[in-house]
Amino acid sequence: MAEIRELKAKQHALESRLDKQQKAPPQHQHADRGAVKTVKSDPPAPVSLDKLPGVTLTPGGFFAAESVYRTHWMGSDIVEGFQNIPFANNPAGHTDEFRFSARQSRLSLRADGDVDPSTHLTGYVEIDFLGAAQTANSNQTSSYNPRIRQLYTSLDLNEFDLHFLAGQAWTLATTNSNGIKPETILTPPQIDAQYIPGFVFARQPGLRITKNFGKEFSVAFAAEEAATTFAAVPANVAPGFTNVATLPGGGVPLVVSAPLGGGLYNSSNNYSFNRMPDLIAKVAWDPTILDRHIHVEGFGLLRDFTSRAYLGNHSVWAGGGGASVIVPVVPKLLDFQVSGAIGHGIGRYGASGLPDATTSITGAPLPIQQRMLLIGAIGHVTPQTDVYAFAGGEFSSAQPQFETVGGTTYAGGYGNWAYDNSGCGIENSGLLPAALTVCAGQTKSVRQLTGGFWHTLYSGSFGKFKAGVQYSYTVRDGFQGLGGSPQGRNSMIFTSIRYYPF
């Protein structure tokens, strides 16, 4: 008993001392005869989760060790720039390439709070390491930086079947597997971090509202960050024509510009002129037919492009629409999906990154007509093994323009047959005259066939350990021009080992 009383006395003394410290006024730096005297104070106590009893934190992500082999060098990590597959004129493209990478490793954290039985709050952050600042390189330490994939908050009002999202997430145009929820985005199962040509996606900040009508129908509307990608105007054209790098009557069209500074954008990059966000509407239907959950959806996209020419602003409307269907052909064994999009100026919403627009002869943006298609199947061979095969492509239409002003005939637009491709099939080694190495090389289409598998080596109380292999064959077609239509091809083999601890 004496020992217990002694312990209680010590505890009481400690509590009394802590109470006095908490009530004492804060100590700051103060002046003493011109010198600054620093008074050391205890660091603030960390916030404990028991002070947020209504919030549930859920970690996620995986640790990845991956590799890629290409038959034609691209100077790329585990992600492909499909629209940059080299033509024969690129000397580096005549060598092959192998890379190891851990940069697709992913970390996420989700916070959930139930305000009341019908009001739910969520915060979600997800990052990987595929960012590449100007100082990043692979010379010694492979010091690449994290990048935001998703960072958003959402509010669910279940009583009214209303859902709000604010922040950076997958674009509303990307396919869902069920309803219209940020957590049900359906991405292909490939390893390539740029996905597959024909896959419609973007991750960008914005605002979204979704309304559910029962369990089968959903409608959503979003305003999302805008950006416009422009095709460069070829410098060389067929004899008898003049390019529109300088407009008829003089002047150079301005479609992008470096930031003026102080705005926290990278001054090494150019940014398009955005007057308004991209506007997207979407409907989804989730019926059950023959004991199969079917998902059908469609979206519409409205965009605005702006340029500066002839001392004035020039704006045009662009946009398009798309649809997706997901069907479990044989439940728990074979899943089938098809998705596509069509429109003018929708290039940056495709995995191939084709340009949205080019400059017209008037100096105004000229949206490019484009189509996207992705078809795939996933087979669940065993509970541990999935195999998949996909075919996808993105296609741009030629939109040539000709205008005669003051006796000079200007050739412009996109995919113009008067653009000079005469050097696209000749390696530019520096030994030939410049006139023999000219290559406009505007991309007409990107097509890919790919397949692979994932196998779960371990699944249990310590998470999951998986391995996968992917092969892809990709073709980049150029438009017909003076000297022919160039083509680039690349075969790629990817491997991945991933540990999912959560």
Coordinates of C-alpha atoms in Angstrom, one line a residue:
M1 CA 0.0 0.0 0.0
A2 CA 2.8 2.4 0.8
E3 CA 4.3 1.8 -2.7
I4 CA 0.9 2.6 -4.3
R5 CA 0.6 5.8 -2.2
E6 CA 4.1 6.9 -3.3
L7 CA 3.3 6.3 -7.0
K8 CA 0.1 8.3 -6.7
A9 CA 2.0 11.1 -5.1
K10 CA 4.6 11.2 -7.9
Q11 CA 1.8 11.1 -10.5
H12 CA 0.1 14.0 -8.8
A13 CA 3.3 16.0 -8.7
L14 CA 4.0 15.4 -12.4
E15 CA 0.4 16.4 -13.4
S16 CA 0.8 19.6 -11.3
R17 CA 4.0 20.5 -13.0
L18 CA 2.5 19.9 -16.5
D19 CA -0.5 22.0 -15.6
K20 CA 1.7 24.9 -14.6
Q21 CA 3.7 24.7 -17.9
Q22 CA 0.5 24.8 -19.9
K23 CA -0.9 27.8 -18.0
A24 CA 2.4 29.7 -18.3
P25 CA 2.4 32.5 -21.0
P26 CA 4.3 31.6 -24.2
Q27 CA 8.0 32.6 -24.4
H28 CA 9.3 34.4 -27.4
Q29 CA 12.5 35.8 -28.7
H30 CA 13.3 39.2 -26.9
A31 CA 15.9 41.9 -27.3
D32 CA 18.7 42.4 -24.7
R33 CA 21.0 45.3 -25.4
G34 CA 20.7 44.8 -29.2
A35 CA 21.3 41.1 -29.1
V36 CA 18.6 38.5 -29.8
K37 CA 18.2 35.9 -27.0
T38 CA 16.4 32.7 -28.0
V39 CA 14.4 30.9 -25.3
K40 CA 14.0 27.2 -26.0
S41 CA 10.5 25.9 -25.7
D42 CA 9.1 22.3 -25.9
P43 CA 7.8 21.2 -29.3
P44 CA 4.1 21.0 -29.8
A45 CA 2.5 17.7 -28.9
P46 CA 1.5 15.6 -32.0
V47 CA -2.1 15.3 -32.9
S48 CA -3.5 12.0 -31.8
L49 CA -6.1 10.1 -33.9
D50 CA -8.1 9.7 -30.7
K51 CA -8.8 13.4 -30.9
L52 CA -10.6 12.7 -34.2
P53 CA -12.8 9.8 -33.2
G54 CA -15.2 10.2 -36.1
V55 CA -12.5 10.0 -38.8
T56 CA -11.2 6.8 -40.3
L57 CA -7.9 6.8 -42.1
T58 CA -7.2 4.1 -44.8
P59 CA -3.7 3.9 -46.3
G60 CA -3.2 2.4 -49.7
G61 CA -0.8 2.0 -52.7
F62 CA 2.0 -0.4 -53.6
F63 CA 5.7 -0.6 -53.9
A64 CA 6.9 -1.5 -57.5
A65 CA 10.1 -2.7 -59.2
E66 CA 9.6 -2.6 -63.0
S67 CA 11.4 -2.7 -66.3
V68 CA 10.8 -1.9 -69.9
Y69 CA 12.5 -3.0 -73.1
R70 CA 11.9 -1.2 -76.4
T71 CA 13.1 -2.1 -79.9
H72 CA 13.4 1.7 -80.7
W73 CA 14.9 4.2 -78.2
M74 CA 12.6 6.9 -76.8
G75 CA 14.4 8.1 -73.8
S76 CA 11.4 7.2 -71.7
D77 CA 10.8 5.7 -68.3
I78 CA 7.9 3.2 -67.6
V79 CA 5.6 5.6 -69.5
E80 CA 5.2 5.8 -73.3
G81 CA 4.9 8.9 -75.4
F82 CA 3.0 7.1 -78.1
Q83 CA 2.8 10.2 -80.4
N84 CA 6.6 10.4 -80.3
I85 CA 7.5 7.0 -81.5
P86 CA 10.4 7.8 -83.8
F87 CA 10.4 7.9 -87.6
A88 CA 13.4 6.6 -89.5
N89 CA 15.0 10.2 -89.6
N90 CA 15.7 10.1 -85.8
P91 CA 19.2 8.7 -85.3
A92 CA 18.5 7.7 -81.6
G93 CA 15.5 5.7 -82.8
H94 CA 17.8 3.2 -84.5
T95 CA 19.0 1.8 -81.2
D96 CA 17.0 -0.2 -78.7
E97 CA 16.4 0.7 -75.0
F98 CA 16.2 -1.0 -71.6
R99 CA 15.2 0.7 -68.3
F100 CA 14.6 -0.3 -64.7
S101 CA 12.2 1.9 -62.6
A102 CA 10.6 2.1 -59.2
R103 CA 8.8 5.4 -60.0
Q104 CA 5.4 3.9 -60.5
S105 CA 5.2 3.0 -56.8
R106 CA 2.1 4.6 -55.4
L107 CA 1.1 5.9 -52.0
S108 CA -2.4 6.9 -51.0
L109 CA -4.4 8.0 -47.9
R110 CA -8.1 8.2 -47.5
A111 CA -9.9 10.0 -44.7
D112 CA -13.6 9.2 -44.1
G113 CA -16.0 10.9 -41.6
D114 CA -19.7 10.3 -41.0
V115 CA -21.2 13.6 -39.9
D116 CA -24.6 11.8 -39.5
P117 CA -26.2 8.7 -40.9
S118 CA -26.8 10.4 -44.3
T119 CA -23.9 12.9 -44.5
H120 CA -20.4 11.5 -45.4
L121 CA -17.1 13.4 -45.9
T122 CA -14.1 12.0 -47.7
G123 CA -10.6 13.4 -48.3
Y124 CA -8.2 11.4 -50.6
V125 CA -4.6 11.9 -51.7
E126 CA -2.7 9.7 -54.1
I127 CA 0.9 10.2 -55.4
D128 CA 3.5 8.4 -57.4
F129 CA 7.0 9.3 -58.4
L130 CA 6.7 9.9 -62.1
G131 CA 7.3 13.6 -61.8
A132 CA 10.5 15.0 -63.5
A133 CA 11.6 18.4 -62.4
Q134 CA 14.2 20.2 -64.6
T135 CA 17.0 18.9 -62.3
A136 CA 15.8 15.2 -62.4
N137 CA 18.1 12.7 -64.1
S138 CA 19.2 9.1 -64.0
N139 CA 23.0 9.7 -63.9
Q140 CA 23.7 8.7 -60.3
T141 CA 20.8 8.9 -57.8
S142 CA 17.7 8.7 -60.0
S143 CA 16.3 11.7 -58.0
Y144 CA 12.8 12.0 -59.4
N145 CA 10.1 13.8 -57.5
P146 CA 6.6 12.8 -56.4
R147 CA 3.6 14.1 -58.4
I148 CA 0.0 14.5 -57.5
R149 CA -2.3 11.9 -59.1
Q150 CA -5.4 12.7 -57.1
L151 CA -6.1 15.1 -54.3
Y152 CA -9.7 15.8 -53.6
T153 CA -12.5 16.1 -51.0
S154 CA -16.1 14.9 -51.5
L155 CA -19.4 15.3 -49.7
D156 CA -22.1 12.7 -49.9
L157 CA -25.7 13.7 -49.0
N158 CA -27.2 10.2 -49.2
E159 CA -30.7 11.4 -48.1
F160 CA -30.9 13.3 -51.4
D161 CA -28.7 11.0 -53.4
L162 CA -26.4 13.9 -54.2
H163 CA -22.6 13.8 -54.3
F164 CA -20.1 16.7 -54.6
L165 CA -16.4 16.5 -55.4
A166 CA -13.8 19.3 -55.3
G167 CA -10.1 18.9 -56.2
Q168 CA -8.0 16.9 -58.6
A169 CA -9.4 13.5 -59.7
W170 CA -9.8 11.4 -62.8
T171 CA -11.8 13.4 -65.4
L172 CA -15.5 12.7 -65.5
A173 CA -14.9 11.5 -69.1
T174 CA -13.0 8.4 -67.9
T175 CA -14.9 5.2 -67.8
N176 CA -16.4 4.0 -64.5
S177 CA -17.1 0.3 -63.7
N178 CA -20.2 1.2 -61.5
G179 CA -22.2 4.3 -61.3
I180 CA -20.3 7.6 -61.4
K181 CA -18.0 7.5 -58.4
P182 CA -14.4 8.7 -58.1
E183 CA -13.4 5.3 -56.6
T184 CA -14.9 3.2 -59.4
I185 CA -12.7 4.4 -62.3
L186 CA -11.9 1.5 -64.6
T187 CA -8.3 1.6 -66.0
P188 CA -6.9 -1.1 -68.2
P189 CA -4.7 -3.7 -66.4
Q190 CA -1.5 -2.9 -68.3
I191 CA 1.9 -2.0 -66.7
D192 CA 2.6 0.9 -69.1
A193 CA 1.9 4.1 -67.0
Q194 CA 0.5 5.8 -70.1
Y195 CA -2.1 3.1 -70.4
I196 CA -3.3 2.1 -74.0
P197 CA -4.0 4.2 -77.1
G198 CA -7.8 4.8 -77.2
F199 CA -8.2 5.0 -73.4
V200 CA -9.9 8.3 -72.5
F201 CA -8.4 9.9 -69.4
A202 CA -7.0 12.9 -67.7
R203 CA -6.4 13.8 -64.0
Q204 CA -7.1 17.4 -63.3
P205 CA -8.7 19.7 -60.7
G206 CA -12.3 20.7 -60.9
L207 CA -15.7 20.7 -59.4
R208 CA -18.3 17.9 -59.9
I209 CA -21.9 17.2 -58.8
T210 CA -23.6 13.8 -59.2
K211 CA -27.2 12.8 -58.7
N212 CA -28.3 9.2 -58.4
F213 CA -31.7 8.0 -59.4
G214 CA -32.1 4.7 -57.5
K215 CA -29.3 2.1 -57.9
E216 CA -29.3 2.0 -61.7
F217 CA -29.2 5.6 -63.0
S218 CA -26.7 8.4 -62.4
V219 CA -26.2 11.8 -63.9
A220 CA -23.1 14.1 -63.3
F221 CA -21.8 17.5 -64.4
A222 CA -18.2 18.8 -64.0
A223 CA -16.2 21.9 -64.7
E224 CA -12.5 20.9 -65.0
E225 CA -9.2 22.5 -65.6
A226 CA -8.7 23.4 -69.3
A227 CA -5.5 23.2 -71.4
T228 CA -5.0 23.1 -75.2
T229 CA -2.3 21.3 -77.0
F230 CA -1.3 22.6 -80.4
A231 CA 0.4 21.0 -83.4
A232 CA 3.4 22.9 -84.6
V233 CA 3.2 24.5 -88.0
P234 CA 5.6 22.7 -90.4
A235 CA 8.4 25.0 -91.7
N236 CA 8.8 23.3 -95.1
V237 CA 6.1 22.9 -97.7
A238 CA 6.0 21.8 -101.3
P239 CA 7.4 24.3 -104.0
G240 CA 4.9 27.0 -104.9
F241 CA 3.4 27.2 -101.4
T242 CA 4.2 29.2 -98.2
N243 CA 3.6 28.0 -94.7
V244 CA 1.5 29.9 -92.2
A245 CA 4.1 30.2 -89.5
T246 CA 3.8 33.9 -90.6
L247 CA 0.2 34.7 -91.4
P248 CA -0.9 36.4 -94.7
G249 CA -0.3 40.1 -94.3
G250 CA 2.3 39.5 -91.6
G251 CA 2.2 38.6 -88.0
V252 CA 2.8 35.4 -86.0
P253 CA -0.1 33.7 -84.3
L254 CA 0.3 33.2 -80.5
V255 CA -1.3 30.1 -79.1
V256 CA 0.8 29.4 -76.0
S257 CA 3.1 31.5 -73.8
A258 CA 5.5 31.1 -71.0
P259 CA 4.2 32.4 -67.6
L260 CA 5.1 35.9 -66.7
G261 CA 6.5 34.8 -63.4
G262 CA 5.4 34.7 -59.8
G263 CA 2.5 32.5 -60.4
L264 CA 4.0 29.2 -59.3
Y265 CA 4.0 27.7 -62.8
N266 CA 7.3 26.3 -64.3
S267 CA 8.8 29.1 -66.4
S268 CA 10.4 26.5 -68.7
N269 CA 7.0 25.4 -69.9
N270 CA 4.4 27.1 -72.1
Y271 CA 0.7 27.4 -71.2
S272 CA -2.3 27.8 -73.4
F273 CA -4.8 30.7 -73.1
N274 CA -7.7 29.3 -71.1
R275 CA -10.8 31.5 -70.8
M276 CA -13.1 28.9 -69.2
P277 CA -13.0 25.4 -67.8
D278 CA -13.8 22.3 -69.9
L279 CA -17.4 21.3 -69.3
I280 CA -18.4 17.7 -69.1
A281 CA -21.8 15.9 -68.6
K282 CA -22.2 12.2 -68.1
V283 CA -25.0 9.6 -67.6
A284 CA -24.6 6.0 -66.5
W285 CA -26.9 3.0 -66.4
D286 CA -26.2 -0.1 -64.3
P287 CA -28.8 -2.7 -65.0
T288 CA -28.7 -6.4 -64.0
I289 CA -29.4 -8.6 -67.1
L290 CA -29.3 -12.4 -66.9
D291 CA -27.6 -12.2 -63.5
R292 CA -24.9 -10.0 -64.9
H293 CA -24.2 -6.5 -63.8
I294 CA -23.9 -4.4 -67.0
H295 CA -22.4 -0.9 -67.0
V296 CA -23.3 1.6 -69.8
E297 CA -22.3 5.3 -69.9
G298 CA -22.0 8.2 -72.2
F299 CA -20.5 11.7 -71.9
G300 CA -20.4 15.0 -73.7
L301 CA -17.5 17.5 -73.7
L302 CA -17.5 21.3 -74.4
R303 CA -14.2 23.2 -74.8
D304 CA -13.0 26.7 -75.8
F305 CA -9.7 27.4 -77.6
T306 CA -8.1 30.8 -77.9
S307 CA -5.3 32.4 -79.9
R308 CA -3.9 35.9 -80.4
A309 CA -3.3 37.2 -83.9
Y310 CA -3.8 40.4 -86.0
L311 CA -3.9 42.4 -82.7
G312 CA -7.1 40.5 -81.6
N313 CA -8.2 37.4 -79.7
H314 CA -9.7 34.5 -81.7
S315 CA -11.8 31.9 -79.9
V316 CA -13.5 28.8 -81.2
W317 CA -15.7 26.1 -79.7
A318 CA -14.6 22.5 -79.6
G319 CA -15.7 19.2 -78.0
G320 CA -17.2 15.8 -78.6
G321 CA -18.7 12.8 -76.9
G322 CA -18.1 9.2 -76.0
A323 CA -19.5 6.0 -74.5
S324 CA -18.5 2.8 -72.7
V325 CA -19.9 -0.6 -72.2
I326 CA -18.7 -3.2 -69.7
V327 CA -20.1 -6.7 -69.7
P328 CA -19.1 -9.8 -67.7
V329 CA -19.5 -12.3 -70.5
V330 CA -18.9 -15.2 -68.2
P331 CA -19.3 -14.0 -64.6
K332 CA -16.1 -14.3 -62.6
L333 CA -14.3 -15.7 -65.6
L334 CA -14.4 -13.4 -68.6
D335 CA -15.0 -9.6 -68.7
F336 CA -15.4 -7.6 -71.9
Q337 CA -15.2 -3.8 -72.4
V338 CA -15.4 -1.3 -75.2
S339 CA -15.1 2.5 -75.1
G340 CA -14.7 5.3 -77.6
A341 CA -14.9 9.0 -78.3
I342 CA -15.3 11.3 -81.3
G343 CA -15.1 15.0 -81.7
H344 CA -13.1 18.1 -82.6
G345 CA -10.3 19.1 -80.4
I346 CA -10.4 16.1 -77.9
G347 CA -6.8 15.0 -78.5
R348 CA -5.4 15.6 -75.0
Y349 CA -8.1 13.4 -73.5
G350 CA -6.6 10.3 -75.2
A351 CA -3.6 8.3 -74.0
S352 CA -1.7 9.0 -77.2
G353 CA -1.6 12.7 -76.5
L354 CA -2.4 13.8 -80.0
P355 CA -2.8 17.6 -80.5
D356 CA -6.1 19.3 -79.9
A357 CA -5.7 21.9 -82.6
T358 CA -3.4 23.7 -85.0
T359 CA -3.4 27.3 -86.3
S360 CA -5.7 28.2 -89.2
I361 CA -4.7 30.6 -92.0
T362 CA -6.9 33.3 -90.2
G363 CA -4.8 32.9 -87.1
A364 CA -7.7 31.3 -85.1
P365 CA -7.3 27.9 -83.6
L366 CA -8.4 25.0 -85.8
P367 CA -9.7 22.1 -83.8
I368 CA -8.6 18.7 -85.2
Q369 CA -11.3 16.1 -85.9
Q370 CA -10.4 12.9 -83.9
R371 CA -11.7 9.4 -82.9
M372 CA -10.7 7.0 -80.2
L373 CA -11.5 3.4 -79.7
L374 CA -10.5 0.8 -77.1
I375 CA -11.6 -2.9 -77.0
G376 CA -10.4 -5.4 -74.4
A377 CA -11.1 -8.6 -72.5
I378 CA -9.8 -9.9 -69.1
G379 CA -9.8 -13.5 -68.2
H380 CA -9.7 -14.7 -64.6
V381 CA -8.0 -18.0 -65.3
T382 CA -7.5 -18.9 -61.6
P383 CA -8.2 -17.0 -58.4
Q384 CA -4.5 -15.9 -58.5
T385 CA -4.0 -15.3 -62.3
D386 CA -5.6 -12.8 -64.7
V387 CA -4.7 -12.6 -68.4
Y388 CA -5.8 -9.7 -70.7
A389 CA -5.7 -8.6 -74.3
F390 CA -6.6 -5.1 -75.7
A391 CA -6.6 -3.3 -79.0
G392 CA -6.8 0.5 -79.2
G393 CA -6.2 3.4 -81.4
E394 CA -6.6 7.2 -81.9
F395 CA -7.1 8.7 -85.3
S396 CA -7.0 12.3 -86.6
S397 CA -8.5 13.5 -89.8
A398 CA -6.7 15.7 -92.4
Q399 CA -7.9 19.3 -92.5
P400 CA -5.8 21.0 -95.1
Q401 CA -6.2 24.7 -95.8
F402 CA -5.1 26.8 -98.8
E403 CA -5.5 30.5 -99.3
T404 CA -4.1 32.8 -102.0
V405 CA -3.3 36.4 -100.8
G406 CA -1.5 38.9 -103.0
G407 CA -0.3 36.2 -105.4
T408 CA 1.1 34.0 -102.6
T409 CA -0.6 30.6 -101.9
Y410 CA -0.5 29.6 -98.3
A411 CA -0.7 26.0 -97.2
G412 CA -1.9 25.3 -93.6
G413 CA -4.2 23.2 -91.5
Y414 CA -3.4 19.7 -90.2
G415 CA -2.3 16.8 -92.3
N416 CA -1.8 18.9 -95.5
W417 CA -0.5 16.9 -98.4
A418 CA 1.7 19.9 -99.3
Y419 CA 3.8 19.5 -96.1
D420 CA 7.3 18.2 -96.8
N421 CA 8.0 14.6 -95.6
S422 CA 10.8 13.9 -98.0
G423 CA 13.4 13.4 -95.2
C424 CA 11.3 11.3 -92.8
G425 CA 12.7 8.0 -94.1
I426 CA 16.4 9.1 -94.1
E427 CA 18.5 9.0 -90.9
N428 CA 19.5 12.6 -90.0
S429 CA 23.1 11.8 -89.2
G430 CA 24.4 15.3 -89.9
L431 CA 26.2 14.1 -93.0
L432 CA 23.5 15.1 -95.4
P433 CA 22.4 18.5 -96.6
A434 CA 19.6 20.0 -94.5
A435 CA 17.2 20.0 -97.5
L436 CA 17.3 16.2 -97.5
T437 CA 16.4 15.8 -93.9
V438 CA 13.1 17.7 -93.8
C439 CA 10.3 15.9 -92.0
A440 CA 6.9 17.5 -91.2
G441 CA 5.8 14.2 -89.7
Q442 CA 2.3 15.1 -88.4
T443 CA 0.7 12.1 -86.8
K444 CA -2.4 10.6 -88.4
S445 CA -3.0 7.7 -86.0
V446 CA -1.6 5.6 -83.2
R447 CA -2.6 2.0 -83.0
Q448 CA -1.7 -0.7 -80.4
L449 CA -2.1 -4.4 -79.7
T450 CA -1.2 -5.5 -76.2
G451 CA -1.6 -8.4 -73.8
G452 CA -0.2 -9.7 -70.6
F453 CA -0.9 -11.3 -67.3
W454 CA -0.8 -10.7 -63.5
H455 CA -0.2 -13.5 -61.0
T456 CA -0.7 -13.1 -57.3
L457 CA 2.3 -14.9 -55.6
Y458 CA 1.0 -14.3 -52.1
S459 CA -2.2 -13.0 -50.5
G460 CA -2.8 -13.0 -46.8
S461 CA -2.6 -11.0 -43.6
F462 CA 0.6 -9.3 -44.8
G463 CA -1.0 -8.0 -48.0
K464 CA -0.5 -9.1 -51.6
F465 CA 2.6 -9.8 -53.7
K466 CA 2.1 -9.8 -57.4
A467 CA 4.1 -10.1 -60.6
G468 CA 3.1 -9.2 -64.2
V469 CA 4.4 -9.1 -67.8
Q470 CA 3.0 -7.0 -70.7
Y471 CA 3.9 -7.0 -74.4
S472 CA 2.7 -4.2 -76.7
Y473 CA 3.1 -3.5 -80.4
T474 CA 2.5 0.1 -81.4
V475 CA 2.3 1.8 -84.8
R476 CA 2.5 5.5 -85.4
D477 CA 1.3 6.6 -88.8
G478 CA 2.1 10.0 -90.4
F479 CA 0.0 11.8 -92.9
Q480 CA 0.7 11.7 -96.6
G481 CA 2.9 14.6 -97.7
L482 CA 5.6 15.5 -100.2
G483 CA 7.8 12.4 -100.1
G484 CA 5.4 9.9 -98.7
S485 CA 3.7 9.0 -95.4
P486 CA 6.2 8.1 -92.6
Q487 CA 5.6 5.3 -90.1
G488 CA 7.2 4.4 -86.8
R489 CA 6.8 1.1 -84.9
N490 CA 7.8 0.0 -81.5
S491 CA 7.7 -3.4 -79.7
M492 CA 7.8 -3.1 -75.9
I493 CA 8.1 -5.6 -73.0
F494 CA 7.2 -4.6 -69.5
T495 CA 7.7 -6.4 -66.2
S496 CA 6.5 -5.5 -62.8
I497 CA 6.8 -6.8 -59.2
R498 CA 4.5 -5.1 -56.7
Y499 CA 3.8 -5.4 -53.0
Y500 CA 0.5 -4.2 -51.8
P501 CA 0.8 -4.0 -48.0
F502 CA -2.6 -2.5 -47.3

